[in-house]
Short mmCIF file of C-alpha atoms in Angstrom, two decimals:
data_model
loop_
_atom_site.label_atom_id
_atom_site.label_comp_id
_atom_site.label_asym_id
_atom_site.label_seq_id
_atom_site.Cartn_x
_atom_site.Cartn_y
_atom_site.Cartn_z
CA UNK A 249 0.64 0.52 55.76
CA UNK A 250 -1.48 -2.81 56.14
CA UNK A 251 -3.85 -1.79 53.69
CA UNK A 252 -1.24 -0.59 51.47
CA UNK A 253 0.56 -4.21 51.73
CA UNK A 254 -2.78 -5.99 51.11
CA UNK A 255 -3.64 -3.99 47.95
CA UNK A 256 -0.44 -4.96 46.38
CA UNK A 257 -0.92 -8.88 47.70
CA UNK A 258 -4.10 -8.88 46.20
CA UNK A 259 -2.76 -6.94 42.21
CA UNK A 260 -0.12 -9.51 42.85
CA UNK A 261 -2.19 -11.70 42.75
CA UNK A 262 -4.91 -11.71 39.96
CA UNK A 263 -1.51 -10.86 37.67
CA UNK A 264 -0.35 -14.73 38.92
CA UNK A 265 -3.86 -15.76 37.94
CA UNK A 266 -3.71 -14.39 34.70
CA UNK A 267 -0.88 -15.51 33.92
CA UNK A 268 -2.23 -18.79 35.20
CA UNK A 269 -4.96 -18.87 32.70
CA UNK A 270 -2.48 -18.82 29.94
CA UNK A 271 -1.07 -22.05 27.59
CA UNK A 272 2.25 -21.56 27.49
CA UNK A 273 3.80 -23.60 24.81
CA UNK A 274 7.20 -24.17 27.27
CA UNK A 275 4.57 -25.61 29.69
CA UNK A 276 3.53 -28.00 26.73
CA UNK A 277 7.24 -28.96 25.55
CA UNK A 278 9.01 -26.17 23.54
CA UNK A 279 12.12 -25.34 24.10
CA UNK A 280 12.43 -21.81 22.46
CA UNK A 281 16.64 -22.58 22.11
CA UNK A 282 16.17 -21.98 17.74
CA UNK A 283 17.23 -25.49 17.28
CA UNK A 284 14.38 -28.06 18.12
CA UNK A 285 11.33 -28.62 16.36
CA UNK A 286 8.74 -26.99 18.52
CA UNK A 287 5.69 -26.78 16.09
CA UNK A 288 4.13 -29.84 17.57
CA UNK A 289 4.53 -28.87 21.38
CA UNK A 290 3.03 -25.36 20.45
CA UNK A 291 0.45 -26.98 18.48
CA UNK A 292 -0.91 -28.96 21.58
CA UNK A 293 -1.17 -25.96 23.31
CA UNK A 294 -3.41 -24.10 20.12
CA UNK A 295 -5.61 -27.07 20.40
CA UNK A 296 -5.64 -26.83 23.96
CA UNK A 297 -6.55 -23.18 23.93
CA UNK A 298 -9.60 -24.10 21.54
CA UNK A 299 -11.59 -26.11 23.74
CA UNK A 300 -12.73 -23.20 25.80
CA UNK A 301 -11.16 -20.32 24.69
CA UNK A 302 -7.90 -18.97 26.10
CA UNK A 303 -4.26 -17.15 25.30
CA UNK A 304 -1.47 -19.10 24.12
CA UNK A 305 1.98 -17.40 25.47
CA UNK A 306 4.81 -17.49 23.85
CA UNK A 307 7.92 -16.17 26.20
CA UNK A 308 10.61 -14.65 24.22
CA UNK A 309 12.99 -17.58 22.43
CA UNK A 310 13.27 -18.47 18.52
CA UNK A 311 10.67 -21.24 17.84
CA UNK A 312 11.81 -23.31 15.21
CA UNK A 313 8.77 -24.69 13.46
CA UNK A 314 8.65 -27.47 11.01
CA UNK A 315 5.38 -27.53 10.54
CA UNK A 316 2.50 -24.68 9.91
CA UNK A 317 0.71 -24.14 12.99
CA UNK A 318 -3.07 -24.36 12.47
CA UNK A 319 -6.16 -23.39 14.02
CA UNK A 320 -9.19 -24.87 13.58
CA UNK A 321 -12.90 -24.06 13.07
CA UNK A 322 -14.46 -22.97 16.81
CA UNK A 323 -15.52 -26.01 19.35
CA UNK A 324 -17.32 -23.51 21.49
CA UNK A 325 -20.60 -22.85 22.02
CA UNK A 326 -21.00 -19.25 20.25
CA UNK A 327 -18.90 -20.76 17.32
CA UNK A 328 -16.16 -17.94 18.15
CA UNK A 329 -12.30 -18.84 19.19
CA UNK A 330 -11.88 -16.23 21.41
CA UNK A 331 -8.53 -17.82 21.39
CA UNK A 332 -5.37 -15.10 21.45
CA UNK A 333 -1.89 -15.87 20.74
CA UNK A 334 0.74 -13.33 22.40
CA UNK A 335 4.43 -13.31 22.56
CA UNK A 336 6.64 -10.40 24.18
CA UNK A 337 6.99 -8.82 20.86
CA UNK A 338 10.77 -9.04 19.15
CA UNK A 339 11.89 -12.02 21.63
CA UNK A 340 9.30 -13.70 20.53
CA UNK A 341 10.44 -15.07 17.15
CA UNK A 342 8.60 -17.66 15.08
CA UNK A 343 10.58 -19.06 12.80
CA UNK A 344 9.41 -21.13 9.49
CA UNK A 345 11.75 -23.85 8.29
CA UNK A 346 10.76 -25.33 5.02
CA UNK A 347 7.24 -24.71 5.27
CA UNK A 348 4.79 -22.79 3.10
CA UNK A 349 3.44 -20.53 6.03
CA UNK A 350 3.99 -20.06 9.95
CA UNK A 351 0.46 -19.91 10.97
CA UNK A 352 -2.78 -21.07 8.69
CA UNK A 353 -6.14 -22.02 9.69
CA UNK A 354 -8.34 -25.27 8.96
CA UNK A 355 -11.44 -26.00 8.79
CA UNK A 356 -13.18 -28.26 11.56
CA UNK A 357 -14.27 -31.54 10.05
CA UNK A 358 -17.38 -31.69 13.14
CA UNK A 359 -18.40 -28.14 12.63
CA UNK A 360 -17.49 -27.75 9.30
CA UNK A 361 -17.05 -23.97 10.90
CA UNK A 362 -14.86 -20.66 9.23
CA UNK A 363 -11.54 -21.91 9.53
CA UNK A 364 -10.70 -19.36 12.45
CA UNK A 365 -13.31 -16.63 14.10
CA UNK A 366 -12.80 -14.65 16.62
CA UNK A 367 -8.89 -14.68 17.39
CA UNK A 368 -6.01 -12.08 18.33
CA UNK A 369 -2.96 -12.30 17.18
CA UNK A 370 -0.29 -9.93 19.34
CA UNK A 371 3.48 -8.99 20.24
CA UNK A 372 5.11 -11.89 17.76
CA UNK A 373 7.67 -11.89 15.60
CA UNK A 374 7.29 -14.04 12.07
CA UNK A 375 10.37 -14.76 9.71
CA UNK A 376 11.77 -17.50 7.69
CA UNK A 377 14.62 -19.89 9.73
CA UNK A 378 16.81 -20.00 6.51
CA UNK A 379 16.74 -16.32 4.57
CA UNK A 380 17.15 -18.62 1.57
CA UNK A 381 14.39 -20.83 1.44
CA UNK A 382 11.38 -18.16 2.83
CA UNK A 383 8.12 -18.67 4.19
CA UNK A 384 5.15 -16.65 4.56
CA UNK A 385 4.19 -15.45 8.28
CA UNK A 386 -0.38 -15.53 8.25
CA UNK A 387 -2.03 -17.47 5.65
CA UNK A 388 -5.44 -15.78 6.65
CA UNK A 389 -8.05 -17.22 4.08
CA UNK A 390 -11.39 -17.79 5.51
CA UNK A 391 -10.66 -15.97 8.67
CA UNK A 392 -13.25 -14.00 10.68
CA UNK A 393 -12.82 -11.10 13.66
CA UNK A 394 -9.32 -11.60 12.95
CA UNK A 395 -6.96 -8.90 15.11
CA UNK A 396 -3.27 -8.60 14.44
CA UNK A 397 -1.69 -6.23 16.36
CA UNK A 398 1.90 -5.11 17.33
CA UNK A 399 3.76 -7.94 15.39
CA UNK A 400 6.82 -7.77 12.97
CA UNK A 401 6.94 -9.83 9.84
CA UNK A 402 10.90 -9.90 8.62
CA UNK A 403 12.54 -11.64 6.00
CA UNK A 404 9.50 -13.33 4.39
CA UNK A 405 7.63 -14.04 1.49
CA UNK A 406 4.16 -12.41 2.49
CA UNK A 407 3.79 -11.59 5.39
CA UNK A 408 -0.08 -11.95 5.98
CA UNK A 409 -1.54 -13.65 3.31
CA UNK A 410 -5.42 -14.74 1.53
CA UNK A 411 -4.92 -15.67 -2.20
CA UNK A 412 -6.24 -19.33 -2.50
CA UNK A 413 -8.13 -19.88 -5.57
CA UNK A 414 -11.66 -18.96 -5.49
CA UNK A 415 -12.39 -22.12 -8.60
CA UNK A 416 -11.51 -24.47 -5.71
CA UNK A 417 -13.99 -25.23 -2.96
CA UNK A 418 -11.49 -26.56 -0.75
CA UNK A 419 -10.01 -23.52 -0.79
CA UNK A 420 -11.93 -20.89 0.41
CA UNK A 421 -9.91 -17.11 0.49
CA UNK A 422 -12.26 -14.33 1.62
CA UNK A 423 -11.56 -12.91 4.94
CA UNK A 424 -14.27 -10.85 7.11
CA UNK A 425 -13.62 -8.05 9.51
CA UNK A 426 -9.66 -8.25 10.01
CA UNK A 427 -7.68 -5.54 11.57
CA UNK A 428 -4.09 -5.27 11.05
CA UNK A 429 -2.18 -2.85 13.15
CA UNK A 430 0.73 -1.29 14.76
CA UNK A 431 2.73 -4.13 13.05
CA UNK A 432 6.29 -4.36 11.20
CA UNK A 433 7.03 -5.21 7.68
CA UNK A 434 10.54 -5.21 6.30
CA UNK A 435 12.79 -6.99 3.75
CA UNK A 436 9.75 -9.53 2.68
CA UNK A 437 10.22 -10.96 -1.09
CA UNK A 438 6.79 -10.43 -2.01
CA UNK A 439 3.93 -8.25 -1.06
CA UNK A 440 3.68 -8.03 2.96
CA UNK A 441 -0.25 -7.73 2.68
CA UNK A 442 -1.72 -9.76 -0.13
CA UNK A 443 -5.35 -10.36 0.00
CA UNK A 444 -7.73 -11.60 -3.13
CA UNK A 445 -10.94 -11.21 -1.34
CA UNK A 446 -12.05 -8.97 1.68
CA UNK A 447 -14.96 -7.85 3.91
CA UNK A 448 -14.31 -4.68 6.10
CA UNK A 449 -10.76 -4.59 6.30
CA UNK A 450 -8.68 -1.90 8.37
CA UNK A 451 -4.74 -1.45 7.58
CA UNK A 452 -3.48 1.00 9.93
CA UNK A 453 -0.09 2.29 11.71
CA UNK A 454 1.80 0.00 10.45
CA UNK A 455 5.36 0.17 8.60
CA UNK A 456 6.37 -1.41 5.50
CA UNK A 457 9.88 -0.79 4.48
CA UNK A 458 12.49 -2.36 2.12
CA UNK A 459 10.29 -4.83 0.29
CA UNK A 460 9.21 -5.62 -2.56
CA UNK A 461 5.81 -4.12 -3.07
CA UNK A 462 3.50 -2.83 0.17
CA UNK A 463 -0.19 -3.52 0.13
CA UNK A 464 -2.34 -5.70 -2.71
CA UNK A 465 -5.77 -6.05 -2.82
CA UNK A 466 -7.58 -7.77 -5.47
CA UNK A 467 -6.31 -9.73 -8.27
CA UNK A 468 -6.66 -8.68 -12.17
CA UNK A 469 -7.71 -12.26 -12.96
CA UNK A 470 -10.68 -12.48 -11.07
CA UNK A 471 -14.18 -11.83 -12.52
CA UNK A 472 -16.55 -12.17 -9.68
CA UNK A 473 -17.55 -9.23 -7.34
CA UNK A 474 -16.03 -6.68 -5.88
CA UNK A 475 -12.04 -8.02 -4.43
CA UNK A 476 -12.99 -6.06 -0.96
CA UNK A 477 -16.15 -3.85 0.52
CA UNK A 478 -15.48 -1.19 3.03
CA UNK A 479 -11.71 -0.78 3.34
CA UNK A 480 -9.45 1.57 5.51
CA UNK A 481 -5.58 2.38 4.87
CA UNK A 482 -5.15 4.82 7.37
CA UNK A 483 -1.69 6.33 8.97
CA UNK A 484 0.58 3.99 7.44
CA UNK A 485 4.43 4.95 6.74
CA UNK A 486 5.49 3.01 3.30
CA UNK A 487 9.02 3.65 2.21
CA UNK A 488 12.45 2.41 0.60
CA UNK A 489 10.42 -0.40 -1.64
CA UNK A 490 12.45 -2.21 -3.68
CA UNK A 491 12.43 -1.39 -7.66
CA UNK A 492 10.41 -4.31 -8.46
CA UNK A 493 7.32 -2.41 -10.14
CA UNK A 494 5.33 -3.35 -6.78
CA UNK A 495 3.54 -0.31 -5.57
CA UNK A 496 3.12 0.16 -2.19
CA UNK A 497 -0.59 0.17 -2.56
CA UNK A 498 -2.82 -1.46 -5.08
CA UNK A 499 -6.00 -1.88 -5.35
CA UNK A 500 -8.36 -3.64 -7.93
CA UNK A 501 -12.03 -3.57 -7.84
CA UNK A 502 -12.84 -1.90 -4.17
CA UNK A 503 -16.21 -0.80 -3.04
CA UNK A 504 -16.60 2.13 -0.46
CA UNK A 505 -12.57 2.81 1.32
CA UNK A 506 -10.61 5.09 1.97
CA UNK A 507 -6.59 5.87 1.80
CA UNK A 508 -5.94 8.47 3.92
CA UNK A 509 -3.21 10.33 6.42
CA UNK A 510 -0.40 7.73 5.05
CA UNK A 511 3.01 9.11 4.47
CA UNK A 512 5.19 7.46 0.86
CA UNK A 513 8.56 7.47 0.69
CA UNK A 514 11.20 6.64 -2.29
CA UNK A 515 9.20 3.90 -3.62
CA UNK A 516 10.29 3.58 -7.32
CA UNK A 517 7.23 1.16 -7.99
CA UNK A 518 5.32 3.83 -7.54
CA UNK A 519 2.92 4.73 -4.37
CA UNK A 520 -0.88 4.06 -5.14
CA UNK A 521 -2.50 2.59 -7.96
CA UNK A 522 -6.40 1.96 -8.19
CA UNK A 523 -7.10 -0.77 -10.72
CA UNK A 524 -9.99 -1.98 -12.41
CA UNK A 525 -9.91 -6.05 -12.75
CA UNK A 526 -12.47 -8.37 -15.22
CA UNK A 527 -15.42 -7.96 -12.55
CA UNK A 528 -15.37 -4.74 -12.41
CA UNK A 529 -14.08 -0.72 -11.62
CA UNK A 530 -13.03 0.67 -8.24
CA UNK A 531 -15.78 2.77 -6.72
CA UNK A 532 -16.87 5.12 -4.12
CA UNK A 533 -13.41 5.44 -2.32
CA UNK A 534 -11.28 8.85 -1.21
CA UNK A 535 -7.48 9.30 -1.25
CA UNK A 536 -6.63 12.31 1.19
CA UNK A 537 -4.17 13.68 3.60
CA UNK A 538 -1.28 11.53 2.35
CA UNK A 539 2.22 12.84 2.14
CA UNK A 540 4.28 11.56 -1.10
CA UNK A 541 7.98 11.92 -1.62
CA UNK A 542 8.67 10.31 -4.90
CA UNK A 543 12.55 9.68 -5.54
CA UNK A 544 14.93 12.00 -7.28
CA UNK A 545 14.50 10.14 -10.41
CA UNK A 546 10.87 10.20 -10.32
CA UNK A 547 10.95 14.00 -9.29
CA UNK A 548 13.40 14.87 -12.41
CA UNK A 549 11.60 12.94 -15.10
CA UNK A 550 9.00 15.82 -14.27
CA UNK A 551 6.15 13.35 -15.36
CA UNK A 552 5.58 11.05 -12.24
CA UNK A 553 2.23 11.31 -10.23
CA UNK A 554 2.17 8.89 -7.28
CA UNK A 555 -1.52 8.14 -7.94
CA UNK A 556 -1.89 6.29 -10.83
CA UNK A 557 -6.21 6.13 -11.39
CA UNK A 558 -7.22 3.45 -13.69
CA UNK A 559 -11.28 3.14 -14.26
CA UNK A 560 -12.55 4.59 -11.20
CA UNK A 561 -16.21 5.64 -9.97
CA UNK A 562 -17.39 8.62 -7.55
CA UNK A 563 -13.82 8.91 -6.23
CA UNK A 564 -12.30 12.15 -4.31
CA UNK A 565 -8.65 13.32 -3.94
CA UNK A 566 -7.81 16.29 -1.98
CA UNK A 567 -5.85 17.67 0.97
CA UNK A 568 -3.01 15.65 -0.46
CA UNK A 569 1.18 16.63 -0.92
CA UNK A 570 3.88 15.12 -2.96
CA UNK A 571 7.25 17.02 -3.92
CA UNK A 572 6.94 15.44 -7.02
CA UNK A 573 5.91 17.61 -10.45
CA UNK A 574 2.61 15.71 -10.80
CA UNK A 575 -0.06 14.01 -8.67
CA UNK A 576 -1.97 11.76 -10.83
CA UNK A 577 -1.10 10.18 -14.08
CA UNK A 578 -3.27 7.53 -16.09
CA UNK A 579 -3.11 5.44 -19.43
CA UNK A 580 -7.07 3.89 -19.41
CA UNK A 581 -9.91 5.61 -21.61
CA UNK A 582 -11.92 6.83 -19.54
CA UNK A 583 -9.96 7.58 -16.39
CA UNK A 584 -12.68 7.55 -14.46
CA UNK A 585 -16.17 8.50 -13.82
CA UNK A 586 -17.57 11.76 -11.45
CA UNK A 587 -13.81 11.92 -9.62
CA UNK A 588 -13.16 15.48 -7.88
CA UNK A 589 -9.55 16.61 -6.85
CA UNK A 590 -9.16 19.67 -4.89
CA UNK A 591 -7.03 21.50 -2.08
CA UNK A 592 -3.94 19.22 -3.05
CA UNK A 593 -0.93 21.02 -3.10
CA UNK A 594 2.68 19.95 -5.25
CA UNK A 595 5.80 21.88 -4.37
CA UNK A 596 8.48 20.55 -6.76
CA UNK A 597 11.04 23.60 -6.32
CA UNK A 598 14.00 22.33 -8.56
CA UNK A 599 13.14 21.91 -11.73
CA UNK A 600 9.64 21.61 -14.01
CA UNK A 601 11.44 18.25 -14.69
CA UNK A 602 12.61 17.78 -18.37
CA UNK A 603 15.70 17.34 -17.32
CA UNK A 604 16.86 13.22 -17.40
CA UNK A 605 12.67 12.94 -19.65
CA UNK A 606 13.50 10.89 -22.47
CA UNK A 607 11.63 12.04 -26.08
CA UNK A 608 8.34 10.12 -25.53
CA UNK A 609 7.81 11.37 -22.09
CA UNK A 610 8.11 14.72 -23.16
CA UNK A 611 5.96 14.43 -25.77
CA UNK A 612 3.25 13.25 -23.39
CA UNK A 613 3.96 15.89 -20.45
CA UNK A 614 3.44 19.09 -23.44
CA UNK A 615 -0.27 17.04 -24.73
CA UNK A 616 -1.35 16.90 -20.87
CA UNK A 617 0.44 20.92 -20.72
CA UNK A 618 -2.06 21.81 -23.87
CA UNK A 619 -4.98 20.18 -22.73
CA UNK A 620 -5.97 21.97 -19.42
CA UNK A 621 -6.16 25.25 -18.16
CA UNK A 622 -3.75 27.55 -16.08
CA UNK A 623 -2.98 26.21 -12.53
CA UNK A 624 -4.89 23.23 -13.09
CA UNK A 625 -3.28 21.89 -15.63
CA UNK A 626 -0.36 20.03 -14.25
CA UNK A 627 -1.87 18.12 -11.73
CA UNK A 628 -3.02 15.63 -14.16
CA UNK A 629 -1.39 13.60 -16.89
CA UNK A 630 -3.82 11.88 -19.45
CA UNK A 631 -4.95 12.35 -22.47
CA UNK A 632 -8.80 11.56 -20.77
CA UNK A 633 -9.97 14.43 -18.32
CA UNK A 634 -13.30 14.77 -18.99
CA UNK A 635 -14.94 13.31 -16.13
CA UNK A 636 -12.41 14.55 -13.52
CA UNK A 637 -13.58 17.66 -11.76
CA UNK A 638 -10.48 20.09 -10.67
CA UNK A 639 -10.44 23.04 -8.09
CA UNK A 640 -8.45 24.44 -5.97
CA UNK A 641 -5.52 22.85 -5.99
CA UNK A 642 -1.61 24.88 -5.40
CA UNK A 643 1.57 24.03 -6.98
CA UNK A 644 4.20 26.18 -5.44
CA UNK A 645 5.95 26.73 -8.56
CA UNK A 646 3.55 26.12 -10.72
CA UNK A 647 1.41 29.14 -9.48
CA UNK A 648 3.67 31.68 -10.58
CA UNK A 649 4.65 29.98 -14.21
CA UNK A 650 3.31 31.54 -16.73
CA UNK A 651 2.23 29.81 -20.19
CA UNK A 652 2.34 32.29 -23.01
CA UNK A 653 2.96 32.14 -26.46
CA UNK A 654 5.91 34.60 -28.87
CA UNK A 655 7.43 34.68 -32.29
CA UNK A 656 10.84 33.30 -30.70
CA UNK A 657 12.03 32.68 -27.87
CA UNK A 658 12.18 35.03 -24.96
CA UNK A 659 15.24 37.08 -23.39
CA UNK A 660 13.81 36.88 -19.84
CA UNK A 661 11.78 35.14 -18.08
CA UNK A 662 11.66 32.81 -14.68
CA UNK A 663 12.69 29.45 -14.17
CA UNK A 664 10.23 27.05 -15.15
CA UNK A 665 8.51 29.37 -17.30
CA UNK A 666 6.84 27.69 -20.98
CA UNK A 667 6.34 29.79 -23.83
CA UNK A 668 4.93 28.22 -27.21
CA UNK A 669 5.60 29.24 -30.00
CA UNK A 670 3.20 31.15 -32.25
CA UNK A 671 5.05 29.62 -35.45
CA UNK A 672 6.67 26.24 -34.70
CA UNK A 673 9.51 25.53 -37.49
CA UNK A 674 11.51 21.94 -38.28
CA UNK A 675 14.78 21.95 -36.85
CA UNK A 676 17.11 18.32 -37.01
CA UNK A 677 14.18 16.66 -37.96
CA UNK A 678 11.84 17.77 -34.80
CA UNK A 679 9.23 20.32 -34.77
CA UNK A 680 9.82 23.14 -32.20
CA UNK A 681 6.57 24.18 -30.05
CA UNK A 682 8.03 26.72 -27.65
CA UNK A 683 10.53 27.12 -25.15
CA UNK A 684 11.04 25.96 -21.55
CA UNK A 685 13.00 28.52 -19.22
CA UNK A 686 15.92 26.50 -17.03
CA UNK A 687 17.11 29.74 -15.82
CA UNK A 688 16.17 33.19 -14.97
CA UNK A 689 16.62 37.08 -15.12
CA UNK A 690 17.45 39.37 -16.97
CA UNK A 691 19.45 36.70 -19.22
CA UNK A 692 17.56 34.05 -18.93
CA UNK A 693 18.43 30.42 -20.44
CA UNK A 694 15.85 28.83 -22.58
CA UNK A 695 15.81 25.15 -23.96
CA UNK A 696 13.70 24.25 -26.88
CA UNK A 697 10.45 22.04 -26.53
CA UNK A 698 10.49 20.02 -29.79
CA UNK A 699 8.54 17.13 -30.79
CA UNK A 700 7.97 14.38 -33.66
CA UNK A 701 6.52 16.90 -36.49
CA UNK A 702 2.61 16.13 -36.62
CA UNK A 703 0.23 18.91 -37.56
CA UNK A 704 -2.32 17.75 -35.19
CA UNK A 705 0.04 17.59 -32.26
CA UNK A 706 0.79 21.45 -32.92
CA UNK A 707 -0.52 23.95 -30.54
CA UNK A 708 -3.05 26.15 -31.32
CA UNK A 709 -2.82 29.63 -32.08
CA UNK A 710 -4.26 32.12 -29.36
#
């Protein structure tokens, strides 16, 4: 029993010297109550926290702040923070008034160091004090070993942030070796994670939701190198984005990545786009073992792929699912160079999706029909397929469609079925190709396939 007693004494005990070792910004003046100004009282504590390294604690309260809290270049003697700053997660609530972000760093005018290196970031909650007049949670340009874990950002602008302008010195944007994790975004005005220039960068298990737009990297303006080398997107749920045409990925000019195991919900921007930008073509990067779920109006239009590729290099899709009737689409000459797809699978079980497709989309669903070859042709829409290697892939209903051609359109058939015609005619000023089965059996409902009358647009005979 005495030994018992002294081995709790003694846990006791290094927890109250722990806890000792922390700043805690009530200890330096704030008051937590959502009314006072505490940026300056937390602030002493930061700068406290610098000198040798140490945890600034935040108990739970709504910290009003006034003022971005900064953190400046190291004062140790490794040039590394080692500084964390931890709150008790949704009690802990940082709260920007009038102020362009919560938390920024700065660099230090004796070292003339990285504005922050070596720093964790846990269990804290950023939003804006007034929904009206937003903030943005982390500006983290010029950050290195950066670790932000377990955090929500709510009712922001962005919620972690590195887009200063490369043309000016003063401000510096790339950020090395930053982990963001386990963290919350939802109802932010802009994208939650917006970052121009990166260095091995991991995104993982964290939720976006009800935003507008999820995850930029890169911008289209810049003309330097590569926007980020070595990135990871890994077992992240994005869903409910706002129809702002924000995807809930983009990416412009990476180098060596991967997207992989994240699950896409009803995002009407659309779900991942790989961009090329002035300096250059993504490259050497895998998408694989997502999950998309496009929205009903993106399933019916029967033309939607969730991937959009624009200019990419030595890129691999596979092992992914969507319910939608497509998986990639793309508008650039050439898509891409050496990119493979295989063991995807699509199971869009209502409809082949013409109906709600307005004329043009049509039009460019039959070219991309025409241009490949049975079950691999609907994965796919683009007029430029050369370079993209296919195989293996399974569409549900796809698989048991059959694409045939007849003299008129046929009395049976099953659901989803296309059948071109072998002699397309003029009919109210459109030229029918075929027929597309809506309904099957024995009498089966066909709808014509027509399109703007062009010889070369025509199908060939068999």
């Amino acid at each position: 029993m005495w030994k018992k007693t002294c081995l709790a004494l003694f846990v006791l005990s290094l927890g109250v010297l722990h806890a000792a070792d922390d700043f805690n910004v009530k200890n330096f003046g704030a008051s937590g109550d959502g009314t006072a100004d505490d940026a300056p009282a937390i602030q002493k504590a930061i700068d406290a926290a610098l000198t040798n390294g140490g945890a600034v604690y935040f108990p739970a309260g709504r910290y009003r702040l006034k003022s971005t809290l900064t953190i400046a270049g190291s004062l140790t003697s490794d040039s590394i923070n080692w500084l964390t700053l931890r709150g008790d997660g949704g009690g802990s609530k940082l709260l920007g008034d009038g102020i362009e972000y919560i938390l920024a760093g700065r660099a230090n005018p004796d070292t003339k160091s990285l504005y922050m290196n070596g720093a964790r970031i846990e269990n804290l909650t950023f939003s804006s004090y007034d929904f009206k007049n937003r903030c943005s949670g982390i500006d983290a340009s010029f950050m290195l070993r950066m670790y932000i874990t377990s955090c929500n950002f709510i009712r922001l602008n962005s919620g972690i942030a590195s887009v200063r302008e490369r043309a000016k010195p003063e401000e510096r944007h790339s950020i090395w070796i930053v982990r963001i994790a386990d963290c919350i975004f939802s109802r932010n005005s802009d994208w939650p994670i917006n970052i121009r220039r990166a260095f091995d960068l991991v995104i993982q298990n964290n939720v976006i939701e009800h935003g507008n737009g999820g995850i930029q990297i890169g911008f289209e303006e810049d003309a330097a190198d590569a926007a980020c080398n070595t990135l990871r997107i890994e077992n992240n749920v994005i869903e409910g984005l706002n129809a702002s045409g924000k995807a809930a990925v983009r990416l412009r000019c990476v180098v060596g990545g991967r997207i992989v195991g994240n699950y896409f919900e009803a995002n009407p921007g659309g779900d991942v786009e790989i961009m090329p930008k002035k300096g250059g073509w993504t490259r050497g990067f895998v998408i694989a073992s997502n999950t998309f779920q496009p929205t009903k109006k993106q399933q019916d239009t029967g033309i939607y792929g969730p991937i959009k590729l624009e200019k990419a290099i030595d890129t691999s899709i596979y092992n992914n699912f969507t319910t939608g009737p497509r998986l990639l689409h793309s508008d650039s000459k050439p898509l891409g160079r050496n990119v493979v797809m295989f063991g995807n699978t699509m199971n869009n079980p209502h409809s082949m999706g013409f109906e709600g497709a307005n004329e043009q989309e049509r039009k460019l669903y039959e070219q991309a029909v025409r241009a490949n070859e049975m079950n691999c042709n609907r994965f796919i829409l683009s007029d430029f397929k050369e370079a993209v290697g296919i195989d293996s892939n399974r569409g549900i209903v796809f698989g048991q469609n059959a694409i045939a051609y007849a003299d008129a359109a046929p009395k049976t058939g099953t659901s989803g079925d296309i059948v071109f015609s072998r002699k397309p005619e003029m009919k109210n000023g459109k030229v029918v190709i075929g027929w597309y089965c809506i309904a099957g059996g024995k009498a089966a409902k066909w709808l014509p396939v027509s399109i703007d009358g062009a010889d070369d647009r025509l199908p060939s005979k068999p």
